[in-house]
CSV table of C-alpha atoms and ligand atoms in Angstrom, one decimal:
chain,number,residue,atom,x,y,z
I,55,MET,CA,-5.9,8.5,17.6
I,56,GLU,CA,-3.6,5.2,17.2
I,57,ASN,CA,-4.4,3.0,14.3
I,58,SER,CA,-3.3,-0.6,15.4
I,59,LEU,CA,-1.0,-2.2,13.6
I,60,ALA,CA,-0.3,-6.1,13.3
I,61,HIS,CA,-0.6,-7.3,9.7
I,62,VAL,CA,1.0,-5.5,6.8
I,63,ALA,CA,1.0,-7.2,3.3
I,64,ILE,CA,3.0,-6.1,0.3
I,65,ILE,CA,2.5,-6.7,-3.2
I,66,MET,CA,6.5,-6.4,-4.3
I,67,ASP,CA,5.7,-5.4,-8.1
I,68,GLY,CA,7.9,-3.3,-10.1
I,69,ASN,CA,11.2,-5.7,-10.4
I,70,GLY,CA,11.3,-6.1,-14.3
I,71,ARG,CA,10.6,-2.6,-15.1
I,72,TRP,CA,12.9,-0.9,-12.6
I,73,ALA,CA,15.8,-3.3,-14.2
I,74,LYS,CA,14.9,-2.4,-17.7
I,75,LYS,CA,14.7,1.2,-16.9
I,76,GLN,CA,18.2,0.8,-15.9
I,77,GLY,CA,19.3,-0.9,-19.3
I,78,LYS,CA,19.4,-4.3,-17.3
I,79,VAL,CA,17.5,-7.7,-17.9
I,80,ARG,CA,14.6,-8.2,-15.7
I,81,THR,CA,16.0,-11.1,-13.4
I,82,PHE,CA,18.6,-8.6,-12.6
I,83,GLY,CA,15.2,-6.9,-10.8
I,84,HIS,CA,13.9,-9.9,-9.3
I,85,TYR,CA,17.6,-10.4,-7.6
I,86,GLU,CA,17.8,-7.1,-6.3
I,87,GLY,CA,14.4,-7.5,-5.2
I,88,VAL,CA,15.3,-10.6,-3.2
I,89,LYS,CA,17.9,-8.3,-1.3
I,90,ASN,CA,14.9,-5.8,-0.6
I,91,VAL,CA,13.1,-8.7,1.1
I,92,ARG,CA,15.7,-9.1,3.6
I,93,ARG,CA,15.9,-5.4,4.3
I,94,ILE,CA,12.0,-4.7,4.6
I,95,ALA,CA,11.5,-8.1,6.6
I,96,ILE,CA,14.3,-6.8,9.2
I,97,HIS,CA,13.3,-3.2,9.3
I,98,ALA,CA,9.6,-4.3,9.8
I,99,ASN,CA,10.1,-6.5,12.7
I,100,GLU,CA,12.2,-3.7,14.5
I,101,ARG,CA,8.9,-1.4,13.9
I,102,GLY,CA,6.9,-3.9,15.8
I,103,VAL,CA,5.1,-5.3,12.8
I,104,ARG,CA,3.5,-8.9,13.7
I,105,TYR,CA,2.7,-10.3,10.4
I,106,LEU,CA,4.3,-9.3,7.0
I,107,THR,CA,3.0,-11.2,4.3
I,108,LEU,CA,4.7,-11.0,1.1
I,109,TYR,CA,3.4,-11.6,-2.7
I,110,ALA,CA,6.3,-13.4,-4.0
I,111,PHE,CA,4.8,-15.6,-7.0
I,112,SER,CA,0.9,-15.8,-7.9
I,113,THR,CA,-0.9,-18.5,-9.6
I,114,GLU,CA,-1.2,-16.3,-12.7
I,115,ASN,CA,2.6,-15.9,-12.7
I,116,TRP,CA,3.0,-19.2,-14.5
I,117,LYS,CA,1.8,-17.4,-17.7
I,118,ARG,CA,5.4,-15.7,-18.0
I,119,PRO,CA,8.2,-16.9,-20.1
I,120,LYS,CA,9.9,-20.3,-19.0
I,121,GLU,CA,13.2,-18.8,-18.2
I,122,GLU,CA,11.7,-15.9,-16.2
I,123,VAL,CA,9.7,-18.4,-14.0
I,124,GLY,CA,12.8,-20.8,-13.6
I,125,TYR,CA,14.8,-17.8,-12.4
I,126,LEU,CA,12.2,-16.7,-10.1
I,127,MET,CA,12.2,-20.4,-8.8
I,128,SER,CA,15.9,-20.2,-8.4
I,129,LEU,CA,15.2,-17.5,-5.5
I,130,PRO,CA,14.3,-19.2,-2.4
I,131,LYS,CA,17.7,-20.9,-2.5
I,132,ILE,CA,19.4,-17.5,-2.8
I,133,PHE,CA,17.2,-16.2,0.0
I,134,PHE,CA,17.4,-18.6,2.4
I,135,GLU,CA,21.1,-19.6,2.3
I,136,SER,CA,21.8,-15.8,2.0
I,137,TYR,CA,19.6,-14.7,5.0
I,138,LEU,CA,18.5,-17.6,7.1
I,139,LYS,CA,21.0,-17.4,9.6
I,140,GLU,CA,19.8,-13.8,10.2
I,141,LEU,CA,16.5,-14.6,10.3
I,142,MET,CA,16.8,-16.9,13.2
I,143,GLU,CA,19.1,-14.2,15.1
I,144,LYS,CA,15.9,-11.9,14.7
I,145,ASN,CA,13.6,-14.6,16.2
I,146,ILE,CA,11.4,-14.2,12.9
I,147,ARG,CA,9.3,-17.2,11.8
I,148,VAL,CA,8.9,-17.9,8.1
I,149,THR,CA,5.8,-19.3,7.1
I,150,MET,CA,3.7,-19.6,3.4
I,151,ILE,CA,0.4,-19.7,1.7
I,152,GLY,CA,-0.2,-20.7,-1.5
I,153,SER,CA,0.9,-24.0,-2.8
I,154,LEU,CA,4.4,-25.9,-2.8
I,155,LYS,CA,2.7,-28.7,-4.7
I,156,GLU,CA,3.6,-26.9,-8.4
I,157,ILE,CA,7.1,-25.9,-7.1
I,158,PRO,CA,10.0,-27.2,-8.3
I,159,ALA,CA,11.7,-29.4,-5.6
I,160,GLU,CA,14.8,-27.2,-4.8
I,161,ALA,CA,12.9,-24.1,-4.0
I,162,ARG,CA,10.5,-26.4,-2.0
I,163,LYS,CA,12.9,-28.0,0.1
I,164,TYR,CA,14.5,-24.5,1.0
I,165,PHE,CA,11.1,-23.4,2.0
I,166,GLN,CA,9.9,-26.2,3.9
I,167,GLY,CA,13.7,-26.3,5.7
I,168,ALA,CA,13.0,-22.7,6.5
I,169,ILE,CA,9.4,-23.4,7.8
I,170,GLU,CA,11.0,-26.0,10.2
I,171,ARG,CA,13.9,-24.0,11.0
I,172,THR,CA,12.1,-21.2,12.3
I,173,LYS,CA,8.8,-22.3,13.8
I,174,GLU,CA,9.8,-21.9,17.2
I,175,ASN,CA,10.7,-18.3,16.4
I,176,THR,CA,8.2,-16.0,18.6
I,177,GLY,CA,8.9,-12.6,16.9
I,178,MET,CA,7.4,-11.4,13.6
I,179,VAL,CA,5.9,-13.8,11.3
I,180,LEU,CA,7.2,-13.5,7.5
I,181,CYS,CA,4.6,-15.2,5.5
I,182,PHE,CA,5.5,-15.5,1.7
I,183,ALA,CA,2.6,-15.8,-0.7
I,184,LEU,CA,4.0,-18.3,-3.1
I,185,ASN,CA,2.1,-20.0,-5.9
I,186,TYR,CA,-0.8,-18.0,-4.5
I,187,GLY,CA,-4.3,-16.9,-5.6
I,188,SER,CA,-7.0,-15.8,-3.5
I,189,ARG,CA,-9.5,-17.2,-5.7
I,190,ARG,CA,-8.2,-20.4,-5.4
I,191,GLU,CA,-7.7,-20.2,-1.7
I,192,ILE,CA,-11.5,-19.4,-1.4
I,193,VAL,CA,-12.3,-22.1,-3.2
I,194,GLU,CA,-10.4,-24.7,-1.8
I,195,ALA,CA,-11.6,-23.1,1.8
I,196,ALA,CA,-15.3,-23.6,0.3
I,197,LYS,CA,-14.6,-27.1,-0.6
I,198,ALA,CA,-13.2,-28.1,2.8
I,199,TYR,CA,-16.3,-26.9,4.6
I,200,ALA,CA,-18.5,-28.2,2.2
I,201,ALA,CA,-16.8,-31.7,2.6
I,202,GLU,CA,-17.0,-31.5,6.4
I,203,VAL,CA,-20.8,-30.6,6.0
I,204,ALA,CA,-21.5,-33.5,3.9
I,205,ALA,CA,-19.8,-35.9,6.3
I,206,GLY,CA,-22.5,-34.4,8.9
I,207,LYS,CA,-21.1,-31.4,10.6
I,208,GLU,CA,-24.0,-28.3,11.1
I,209,ASN,CA,-24.1,-25.9,8.6
I,210,GLU,CA,-23.8,-22.6,10.8
I,211,LEU,CA,-20.8,-21.0,9.2
I,212,SER,CA,-20.2,-17.5,10.4
I,213,GLU,CA,-17.9,-15.1,8.8
I,214,GLU,CA,-15.1,-15.7,11.2
I,215,GLU,CA,-15.3,-19.2,11.1
I,216,PHE,CA,-15.0,-19.2,7.3
I,217,SER,CA,-11.4,-17.4,7.9
I,218,SER,CA,-10.4,-20.5,9.6
I,219,TYR,CA,-10.7,-22.4,6.6
I,220,LEU,CA,-8.5,-20.0,4.5
I,221,GLN,CA,-4.6,-20.3,4.6
I,222,THR,CA,-4.5,-17.2,6.5
I,223,ALA,CA,-6.2,-18.9,9.5
I,224,GLY,CA,-5.0,-17.7,13.1
I,225,MET,CA,-3.3,-14.7,11.0
I,226,PRO,CA,-5.4,-11.1,11.8
I,227,ASP,CA,-6.8,-9.4,8.7
I,228,VAL,CA,-4.7,-7.2,6.8
I,229,ASP,CA,-4.5,-3.7,8.3
I,230,LEU,CA,-2.2,-2.1,5.9
I,231,LEU,CA,-2.0,-3.2,2.0
I,232,ILE,CA,1.0,-1.6,0.1
I,233,ARG,CA,1.7,-2.2,-3.3
I,234,THR,CA,4.8,-1.2,-5.0
I,235,SER,CA,5.3,0.4,-8.7
I,236,GLY,CA,2.3,2.5,-9.0
I,237,GLU,CA,-0.5,-0.3,-10.5
I,238,GLU,CA,-3.3,0.2,-8.5
I,239,ARG,CA,-4.9,-3.3,-8.5
I,240,ILE,CA,-5.0,-6.2,-6.4
I,241,SER,CA,-3.9,-8.9,-8.6
I,242,ASN,CA,-5.8,-11.9,-6.6
I,243,PHE,CA,-4.0,-11.6,-3.3
I,244,LEU,CA,-5.9,-11.8,0.0
I,245,LEU,CA,-9.6,-10.7,-1.3
I,246,TYR,CA,-11.4,-11.7,2.0
I,247,GLN,CA,-8.6,-10.7,4.5
I,248,LEU,CA,-8.3,-7.2,2.5
I,249,ALA,CA,-11.9,-6.2,3.4
I,250,TYR,CA,-11.2,-3.3,5.5
I,251,SER,CA,-7.6,-2.8,4.9
I,252,GLU,CA,-6.1,0.6,4.1
I,253,LEU,CA,-4.5,0.4,0.7
I,254,ILE,CA,-1.2,2.4,-0.4
I,255,PHE,CA,-0.3,2.4,-4.0
I,256,ASP,CA,3.2,3.3,-3.7
I,257,GLU,CA,5.3,4.8,-7.0
I,258,LYS,CA,8.9,3.4,-5.9
I,259,ALA,CA,9.4,0.1,-7.5
I,260,TRP,CA,9.9,-2.8,-5.0
I,261,PRO,CA,14.0,-3.0,-5.3
I,262,GLU,CA,14.4,0.5,-4.3
I,263,PHE,CA,11.4,0.6,-1.9
I,264,ASP,CA,13.8,1.2,1.1
I,265,GLU,CA,13.0,1.5,5.0
I,266,ASP,CA,12.3,5.3,4.7
I,267,GLU,CA,10.0,4.5,2.1
I,268,PHE,CA,8.2,1.7,4.3
I,269,ASP,CA,8.1,4.5,7.2
I,270,LYS,CA,6.2,7.1,4.9
I,271,CYS,CA,4.0,4.4,4.2
I,272,LEU,CA,3.1,3.6,8.4
I,273,GLN,CA,3.2,7.5,8.6
I,274,GLU,CA,0.4,7.8,5.9
I,275,TYR,CA,-1.4,4.4,7.7
I,276,GLU,CA,-1.5,6.5,11.1
I,277,ARG,CA,-3.3,9.6,9.4
I,278,ARG,CA,-6.0,7.6,7.8
I,279,ASN,CA,-9.3,7.4,9.8
I,280,ARG,CA,-10.4,3.6,9.9
I,281,ARG,CA,-14.5,3.5,10.6
I,282,PHE,CA,-15.2,-0.1,9.8
I,283,GLY,CA,-18.5,1.2,8.4
I,284,GLY,CA,-19.3,2.7,12.0
I,285,LEU,CA,-18.6,6.7,12.7
I,286,ASN,CA,-16.2,8.6,14.2
I,287,ALA,CA,-16.2,8.9,18.0
C,448,LIG,C1,7.5,-8.3,-9.2
C,448,LIG,O1,7.8,-7.8,-10.1
C,448,LIG,C2,8.1,-9.8,-9.1
C,448,LIG,C3,6.6,-11.0,-9.7
C,448,LIG,C4,5.6,-10.6,-9.9
C,448,LIG,C5,7.6,-12.0,-9.3
C,448,LIG,P1,7.6,-7.8,-11.8
C,448,LIG,O2,8.2,-9.1,-12.5
C,448,LIG,O3,5.9,-8.0,-12.1
C,448,LIG,O4,8.0,-6.5,-12.3
C,448,LIG,P2,7.0,-5.7,-13.6
C,448,LIG,O5,5.6,-5.4,-12.7
C,448,LIG,O6,6.9,-6.4,-14.6
C,448,LIG,O7,7.9,-4.5,-13.6
C,449,LIG,C1,1.4,-9.5,-8.7
C,449,LIG,O1,2.2,-8.9,-9.7
C,449,LIG,C2,2.0,-10.7,-8.1
C,449,LIG,C3,3.4,-10.4,-7.3
C,449,LIG,C4,4.0,-9.5,-7.2
C,449,LIG,C5,3.8,-11.8,-7.2
C,449,LIG,P1,1.9,-8.8,-10.8
C,449,LIG,O2,3.0,-8.1,-11.7
C,449,LIG,O3,2.1,-10.2,-11.5
C,449,LIG,O4,0.5,-8.2,-11.3
C,449,LIG,P2,-0.1,-7.8,-12.8
C,449,LIG,O5,0.0,-8.9,-13.4
C,449,LIG,O6,0.3,-6.6,-12.9
C,449,LIG,O7,-1.7,-7.4,-12.3
C,450,LIG,MG1,4.4,-6.9,-12.2
């Protein structure tokens, strides 16, 4: 049986611990993590994944020390200056979910530039979850819908229509969620979209999660029996 695979989401976790283990500072792990975003995006595209959503910064990550947050916000510049050309060559389209509003101007500029540059690309969609929190997303969707009802729209909301109020509107539900670095939790990521996703908690830290490990996850996904509440044929 072949499980179809349209949308892979990854919680890129473990940068800090990985760096510490080698006697380096946490930010070194983030730097290596950025290089891995390129490696896995290129590879997922080659594997025919249509949507790759990467959790880059959560609404809760603002709680971290100011220096670390500052470093994380310098990474979009490094990433897009180094790799935007290659993403263009591979026909990859960059999008994002979350909010750019609180993001420092320079990082925002790089994101907006990449989204604009790649918007006609027809290959894999590389979606960054940046300053993203799923509860916030759901609350914003509820507010937007409520406003339309208050303005006279008939209140007949289906589950499918509700999806169209989320920031992932137009994207298929997540087929496979991978979280690196061994933690087994969702950390406020895509709560609505993960309803029937297959979950893989991988022991490798994000900077060391390479093409082979990604392929192993795809193979594991293939072995899963997705029933969606029904029975096997
Ligand atoms: C993931 O690595 C990157 C972000 C959350 C921004 P961490 O920074 O969470 O690394 P650990 O989990 O502390 O090792
Ligand atoms: C989740 O990782 C967020 C991102 C990968 C961006 P965290 O490291 O922030 O999650 P917790 O704090 O361990 O739940
Ligand atoms: Mg972490």
